[in-house]
XYZ file of C-alpha atoms in Angstrom:
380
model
C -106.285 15.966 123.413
C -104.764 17.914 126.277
C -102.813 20.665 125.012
C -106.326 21.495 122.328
C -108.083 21.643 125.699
C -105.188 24.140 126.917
C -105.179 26.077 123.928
C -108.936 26.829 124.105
C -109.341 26.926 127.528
C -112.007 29.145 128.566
C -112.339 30.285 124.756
C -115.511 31.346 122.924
C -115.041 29.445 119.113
C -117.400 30.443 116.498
C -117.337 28.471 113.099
C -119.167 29.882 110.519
C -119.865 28.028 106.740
C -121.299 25.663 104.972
C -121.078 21.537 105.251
C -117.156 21.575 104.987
C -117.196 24.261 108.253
C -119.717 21.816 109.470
C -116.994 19.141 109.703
C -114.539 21.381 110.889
C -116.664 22.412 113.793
C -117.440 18.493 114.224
C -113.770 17.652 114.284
C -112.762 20.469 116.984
C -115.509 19.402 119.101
C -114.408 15.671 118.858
C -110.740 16.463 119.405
C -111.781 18.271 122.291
C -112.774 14.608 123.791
C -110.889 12.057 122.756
C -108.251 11.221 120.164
C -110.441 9.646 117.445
C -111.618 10.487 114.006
C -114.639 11.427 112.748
C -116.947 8.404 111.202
C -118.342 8.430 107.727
C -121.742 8.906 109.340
C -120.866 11.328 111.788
C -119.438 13.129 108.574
C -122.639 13.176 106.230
C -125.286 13.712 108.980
C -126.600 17.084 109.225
C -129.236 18.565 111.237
C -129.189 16.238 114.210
C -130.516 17.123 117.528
C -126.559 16.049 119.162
C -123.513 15.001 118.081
C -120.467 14.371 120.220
C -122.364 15.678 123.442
C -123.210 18.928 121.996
C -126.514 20.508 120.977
C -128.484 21.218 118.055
C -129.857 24.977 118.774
C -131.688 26.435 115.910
C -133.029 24.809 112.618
C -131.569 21.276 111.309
C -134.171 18.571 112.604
C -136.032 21.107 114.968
C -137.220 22.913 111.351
C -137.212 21.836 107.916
C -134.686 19.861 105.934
C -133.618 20.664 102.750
C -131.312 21.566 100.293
C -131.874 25.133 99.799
C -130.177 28.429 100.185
C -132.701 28.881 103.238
C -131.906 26.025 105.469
C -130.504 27.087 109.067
C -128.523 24.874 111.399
C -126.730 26.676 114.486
C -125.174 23.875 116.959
C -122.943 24.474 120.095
C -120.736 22.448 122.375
C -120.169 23.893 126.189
C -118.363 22.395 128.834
C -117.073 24.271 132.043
C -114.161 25.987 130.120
C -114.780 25.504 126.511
C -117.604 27.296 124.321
C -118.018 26.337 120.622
C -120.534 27.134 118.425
C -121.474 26.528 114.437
C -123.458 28.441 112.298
C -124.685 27.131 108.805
C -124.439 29.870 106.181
C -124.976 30.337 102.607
C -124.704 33.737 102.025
C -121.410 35.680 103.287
C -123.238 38.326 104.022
C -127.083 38.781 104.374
C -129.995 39.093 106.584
C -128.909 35.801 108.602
C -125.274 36.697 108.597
C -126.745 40.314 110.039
C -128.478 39.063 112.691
C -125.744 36.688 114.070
C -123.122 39.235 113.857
C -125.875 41.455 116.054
C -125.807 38.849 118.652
C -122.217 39.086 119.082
C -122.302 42.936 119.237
C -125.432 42.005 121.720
C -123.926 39.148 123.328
C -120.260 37.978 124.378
C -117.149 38.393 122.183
C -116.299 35.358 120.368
C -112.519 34.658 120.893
C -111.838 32.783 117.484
C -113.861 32.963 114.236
C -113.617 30.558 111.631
C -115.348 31.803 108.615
C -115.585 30.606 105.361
C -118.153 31.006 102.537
C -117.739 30.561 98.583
C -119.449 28.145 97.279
C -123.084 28.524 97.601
C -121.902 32.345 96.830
C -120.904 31.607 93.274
C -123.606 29.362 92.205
C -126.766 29.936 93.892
C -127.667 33.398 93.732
C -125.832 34.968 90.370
C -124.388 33.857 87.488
C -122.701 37.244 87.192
C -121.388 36.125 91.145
C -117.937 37.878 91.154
C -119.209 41.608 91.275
C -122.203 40.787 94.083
C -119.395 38.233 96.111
C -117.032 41.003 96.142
C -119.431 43.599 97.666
C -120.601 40.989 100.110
C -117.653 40.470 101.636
C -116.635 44.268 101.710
C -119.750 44.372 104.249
C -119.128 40.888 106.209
C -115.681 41.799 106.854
C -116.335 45.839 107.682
C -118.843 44.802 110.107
C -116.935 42.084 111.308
C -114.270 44.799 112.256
C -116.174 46.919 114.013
C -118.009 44.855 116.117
C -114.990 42.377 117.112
C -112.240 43.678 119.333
C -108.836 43.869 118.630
C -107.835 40.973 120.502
C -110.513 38.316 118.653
C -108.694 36.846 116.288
C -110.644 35.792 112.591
C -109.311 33.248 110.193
C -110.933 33.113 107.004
C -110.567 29.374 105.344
C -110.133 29.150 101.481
C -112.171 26.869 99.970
C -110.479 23.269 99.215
C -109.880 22.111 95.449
C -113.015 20.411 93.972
C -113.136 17.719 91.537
C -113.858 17.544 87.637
C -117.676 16.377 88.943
C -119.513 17.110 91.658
C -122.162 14.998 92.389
C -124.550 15.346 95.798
C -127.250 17.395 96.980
C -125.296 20.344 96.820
C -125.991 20.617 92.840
C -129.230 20.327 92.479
C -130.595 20.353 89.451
C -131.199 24.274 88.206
C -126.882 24.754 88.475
C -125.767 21.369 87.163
C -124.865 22.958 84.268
C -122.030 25.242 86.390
C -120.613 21.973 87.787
C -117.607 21.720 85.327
C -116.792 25.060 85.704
C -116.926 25.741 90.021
C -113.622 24.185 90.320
C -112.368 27.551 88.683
C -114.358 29.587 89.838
C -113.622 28.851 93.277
C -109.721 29.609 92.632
C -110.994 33.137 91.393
C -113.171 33.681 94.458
C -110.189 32.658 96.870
C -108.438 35.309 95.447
C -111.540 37.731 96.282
C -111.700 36.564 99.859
C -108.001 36.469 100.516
C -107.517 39.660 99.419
C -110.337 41.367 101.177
C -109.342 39.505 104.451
C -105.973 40.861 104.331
C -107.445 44.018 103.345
C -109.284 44.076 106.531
C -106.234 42.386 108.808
C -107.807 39.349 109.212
C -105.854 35.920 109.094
C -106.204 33.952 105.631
C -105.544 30.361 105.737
C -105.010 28.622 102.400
C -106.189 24.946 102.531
C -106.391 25.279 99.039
C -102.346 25.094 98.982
C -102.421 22.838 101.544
C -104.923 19.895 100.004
C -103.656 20.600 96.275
C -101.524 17.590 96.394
C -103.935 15.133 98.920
C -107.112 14.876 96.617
C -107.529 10.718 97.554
C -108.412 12.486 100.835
C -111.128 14.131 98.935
C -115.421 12.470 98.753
C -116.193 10.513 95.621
C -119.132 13.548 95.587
C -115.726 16.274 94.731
C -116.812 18.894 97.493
C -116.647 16.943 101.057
C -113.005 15.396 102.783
C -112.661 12.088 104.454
C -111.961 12.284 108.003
C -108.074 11.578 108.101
C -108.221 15.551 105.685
C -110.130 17.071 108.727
C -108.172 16.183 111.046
C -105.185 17.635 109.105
C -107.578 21.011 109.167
C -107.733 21.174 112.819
C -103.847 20.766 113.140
C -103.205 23.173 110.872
C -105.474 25.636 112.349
C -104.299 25.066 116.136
C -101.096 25.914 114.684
C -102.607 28.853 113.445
C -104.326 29.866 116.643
C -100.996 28.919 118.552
C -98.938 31.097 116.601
C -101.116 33.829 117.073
C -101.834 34.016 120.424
C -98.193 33.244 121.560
C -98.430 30.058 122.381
C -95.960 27.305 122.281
C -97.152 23.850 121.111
C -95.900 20.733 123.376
C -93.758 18.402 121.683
C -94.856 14.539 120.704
C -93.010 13.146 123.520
C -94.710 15.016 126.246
C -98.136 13.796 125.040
C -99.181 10.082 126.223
C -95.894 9.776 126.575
C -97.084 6.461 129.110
C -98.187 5.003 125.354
C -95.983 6.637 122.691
C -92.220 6.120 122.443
C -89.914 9.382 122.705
C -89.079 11.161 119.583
C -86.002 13.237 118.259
C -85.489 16.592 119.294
C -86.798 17.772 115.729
C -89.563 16.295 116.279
C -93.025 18.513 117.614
C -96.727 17.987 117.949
C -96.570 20.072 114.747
C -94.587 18.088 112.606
C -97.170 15.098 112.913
C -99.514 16.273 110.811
C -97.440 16.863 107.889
C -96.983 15.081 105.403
C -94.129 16.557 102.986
C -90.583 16.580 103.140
C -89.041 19.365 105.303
C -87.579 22.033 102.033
C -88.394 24.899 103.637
C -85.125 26.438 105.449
C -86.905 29.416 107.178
C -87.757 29.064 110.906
C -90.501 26.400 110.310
C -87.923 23.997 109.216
C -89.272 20.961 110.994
C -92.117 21.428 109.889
C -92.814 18.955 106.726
C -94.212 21.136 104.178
C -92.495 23.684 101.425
C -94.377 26.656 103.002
C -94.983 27.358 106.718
C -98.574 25.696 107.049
C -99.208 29.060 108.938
C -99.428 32.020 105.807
C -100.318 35.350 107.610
C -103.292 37.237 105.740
C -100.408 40.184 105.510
C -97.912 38.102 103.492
C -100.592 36.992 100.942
C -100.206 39.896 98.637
C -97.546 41.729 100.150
C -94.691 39.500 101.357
C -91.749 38.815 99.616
C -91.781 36.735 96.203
C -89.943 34.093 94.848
C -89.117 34.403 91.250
C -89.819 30.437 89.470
C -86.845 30.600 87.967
C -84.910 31.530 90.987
C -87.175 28.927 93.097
C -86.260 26.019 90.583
C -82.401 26.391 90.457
C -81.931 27.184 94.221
C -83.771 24.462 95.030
C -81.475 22.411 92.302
C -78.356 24.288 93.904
C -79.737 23.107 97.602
C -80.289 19.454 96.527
C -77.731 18.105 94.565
C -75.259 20.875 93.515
C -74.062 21.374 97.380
C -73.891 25.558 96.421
C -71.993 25.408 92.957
C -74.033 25.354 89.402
C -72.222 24.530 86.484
C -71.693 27.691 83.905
C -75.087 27.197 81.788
C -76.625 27.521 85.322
C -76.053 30.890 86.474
C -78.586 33.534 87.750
C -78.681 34.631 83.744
C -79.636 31.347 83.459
C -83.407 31.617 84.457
C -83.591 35.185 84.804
C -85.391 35.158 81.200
C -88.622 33.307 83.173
C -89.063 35.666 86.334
C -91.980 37.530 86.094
C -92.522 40.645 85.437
C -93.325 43.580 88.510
C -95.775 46.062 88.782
C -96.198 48.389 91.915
C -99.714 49.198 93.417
C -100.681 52.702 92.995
C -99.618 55.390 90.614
C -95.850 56.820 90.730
C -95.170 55.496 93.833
C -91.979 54.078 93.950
C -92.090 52.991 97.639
C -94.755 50.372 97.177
C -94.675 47.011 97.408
C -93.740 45.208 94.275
C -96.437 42.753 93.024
C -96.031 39.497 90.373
C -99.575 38.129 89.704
C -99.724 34.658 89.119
C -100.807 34.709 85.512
C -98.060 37.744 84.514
C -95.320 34.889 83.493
C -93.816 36.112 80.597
C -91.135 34.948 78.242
C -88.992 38.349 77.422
C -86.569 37.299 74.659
C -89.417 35.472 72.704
C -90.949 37.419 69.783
C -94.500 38.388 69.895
C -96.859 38.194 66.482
C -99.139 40.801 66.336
C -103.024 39.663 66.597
C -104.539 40.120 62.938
C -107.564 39.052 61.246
C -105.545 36.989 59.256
C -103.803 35.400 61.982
C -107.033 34.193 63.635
C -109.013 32.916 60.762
C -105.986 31.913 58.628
C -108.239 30.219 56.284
C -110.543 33.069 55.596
C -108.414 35.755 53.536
């Protein structure tokens, strides 16, 4: 598409990650052509010497195959004006990871870097994984700061929901014990990673969020997304990129418009790729989603909060009540679910109120206290 070509035009992309990054790379580099999705095929092959015009550098089909946390694959697509390159990782942070982040101190600045790794993290190398994850990315994204400039923009990509089983040769045999558990786990090591990224000033995007309610876009394996989900990945990261580098998207109508009809004013490139209602009345209003599909890494932690009580009857006060709420619907009303703040730090007052997820407490209900007697009630 045009206005992708714009966007990265004389850009230097890195993607770094595992099979998922892989299609994300794969997508970019398609989009960058034509308007077409990815095929099945083009989505489960790995390792080959060229896809889509580009190159296969290092490893894949010029080394050995496998499954393993040692297999290498580093691709890149070049044109005139456009420069994008993949790297397969397993590790967020090791020997491999040190040596490609010495070729960018080495080499040229990368413009962009997508990064995401978590999943080979938490079941390949530790079962104790959070401690050693959390240290790993405490180096990937310190080094990653110093050797970037200011003006290269990083976006680390949560990992996407997977499913209840995960079949594939991503489980192999010595962790299919962990398979009913990952799913978890990888909502625990999101946290970690967004978190850290913020931390660090880096941009988080949570596809998470985003895919939580489009799992029939999700592989019968429970890790991998069909095509129609990547291409919602690319939109949503252009956006991204768009947004961050000041750039403002072209509207629907003034792409092809020789082959598409015009469209409503409210209508932008943006809005295409959603696929919820617009509820959101902030300044991303057309866009169809409940949340700007742009979260800055800074408003992860940080940003304001909605209270679920407050979210539930403003959003019933939007909707149907037109601004009044009958009596037993007042602000008391809910106030008896909103959760309850802590601030970061000791005695300091000026800090910036935080409501975990799992701190939802009910205030006027009675607590028991935990005896022995209470948990084996049929022992004493």
């Amino acid at each position: 598409m045009r206005p992708v070509a714009q966007l990265l035009h004389n850009k230097f992309v890195v993607v770094l990650g595992s099979s998922v990054q892989r299609a994300v790379y794969k997508d970019l580099v398609l989009i960058l052509q034509r308007d077409a999705y990815l095929s099945l095929s083009q989505l489960k092959s790995k390792g080959e010497f060229s896809f889509e015009q580009d190159c296969l550098v290092e490893g894949g089909q010029l080394g050995q195959m496998n499954n393993g946390t040692a297999y290498r694959e580093v691709r890149q697509y070049r044109t005139d004006h456009h420069l994008i390159r993949f790297y397969f990782v397993t590790r967020v942070f090791s020997r491999y990871m040190d040596s490609i982040l010495a070729d960018f101190e080495q080499g040229i600045k990368p413009d962009l870097v997508i990064v995401n790794s978590c999943l080979w993290d938490i079941s390949r190398y530790s079962r104790e994984w959070a401690l050693e994850y959390k240290e790993s990315l405490n180096k990937f994204f310190l080094k990653l700061k110093t050797i970037l400039p200011e003006e290269s923009l990083v976006v680390w990509n949560m990992t996407m929901p997977l499913g209840k089983k995960i079949l594939g040769g991503f489980l192999v045999p010595e962790i299919e014990h962990m398979g009913p558990s990952l799913r978890f786990d990888v909502i625990e090591a999101n946290y970690f990673g967004a978190t850290l990224a913020n931390k660090f000033g880096f941009d988080v995007l949570d596809l998470h969020f985003q895919f939580r309610f489009s799992l029939q876009h999700r592989m019968k394996d429970g890790v991998h997304w069909n095509a129609v989900a990547h291409r919602k990945i690319t939109c949503l990261l252009l956006e991204h990129v768009a947004q961050a580098w000041g750039v403002e998207l072209p509207k629907l109508d003034q792409i092809n418009a020789e082959n598409r009809p015009p469209l409503p004013e409210n209508r932008s490139w943006q809005t295409d790729t959603s696929s919820a209602p617009a509820r959101y009345p902030g300044p991303y209003r057309n866009q169809r989603c409940f949340y700007p599909p742009v979260m800055p890494a800074i408003h992860y932690n940080y940003g304001p909060v909605w209270m679920q009580g407050q979210r539930m009857v403003n959003g019933f006060r939007s909707q149907f009540c037109h601004g009044y709420l009958p009596p037993h619907m007042t602000a008391g009303y809910h106030h008896n679910f909103e959760r309850e703040t802590f601030y970061r730090g000791a005695n300091n007052s000026a800090a910036a109120p935080y409501r975990p997820v799992n701190n939802l407490v009910m205030k006027q209900k009675h607590r028991y206290p935990c005896t022995r007697e209470r948990l084996h009630p049929y022992r004493y």
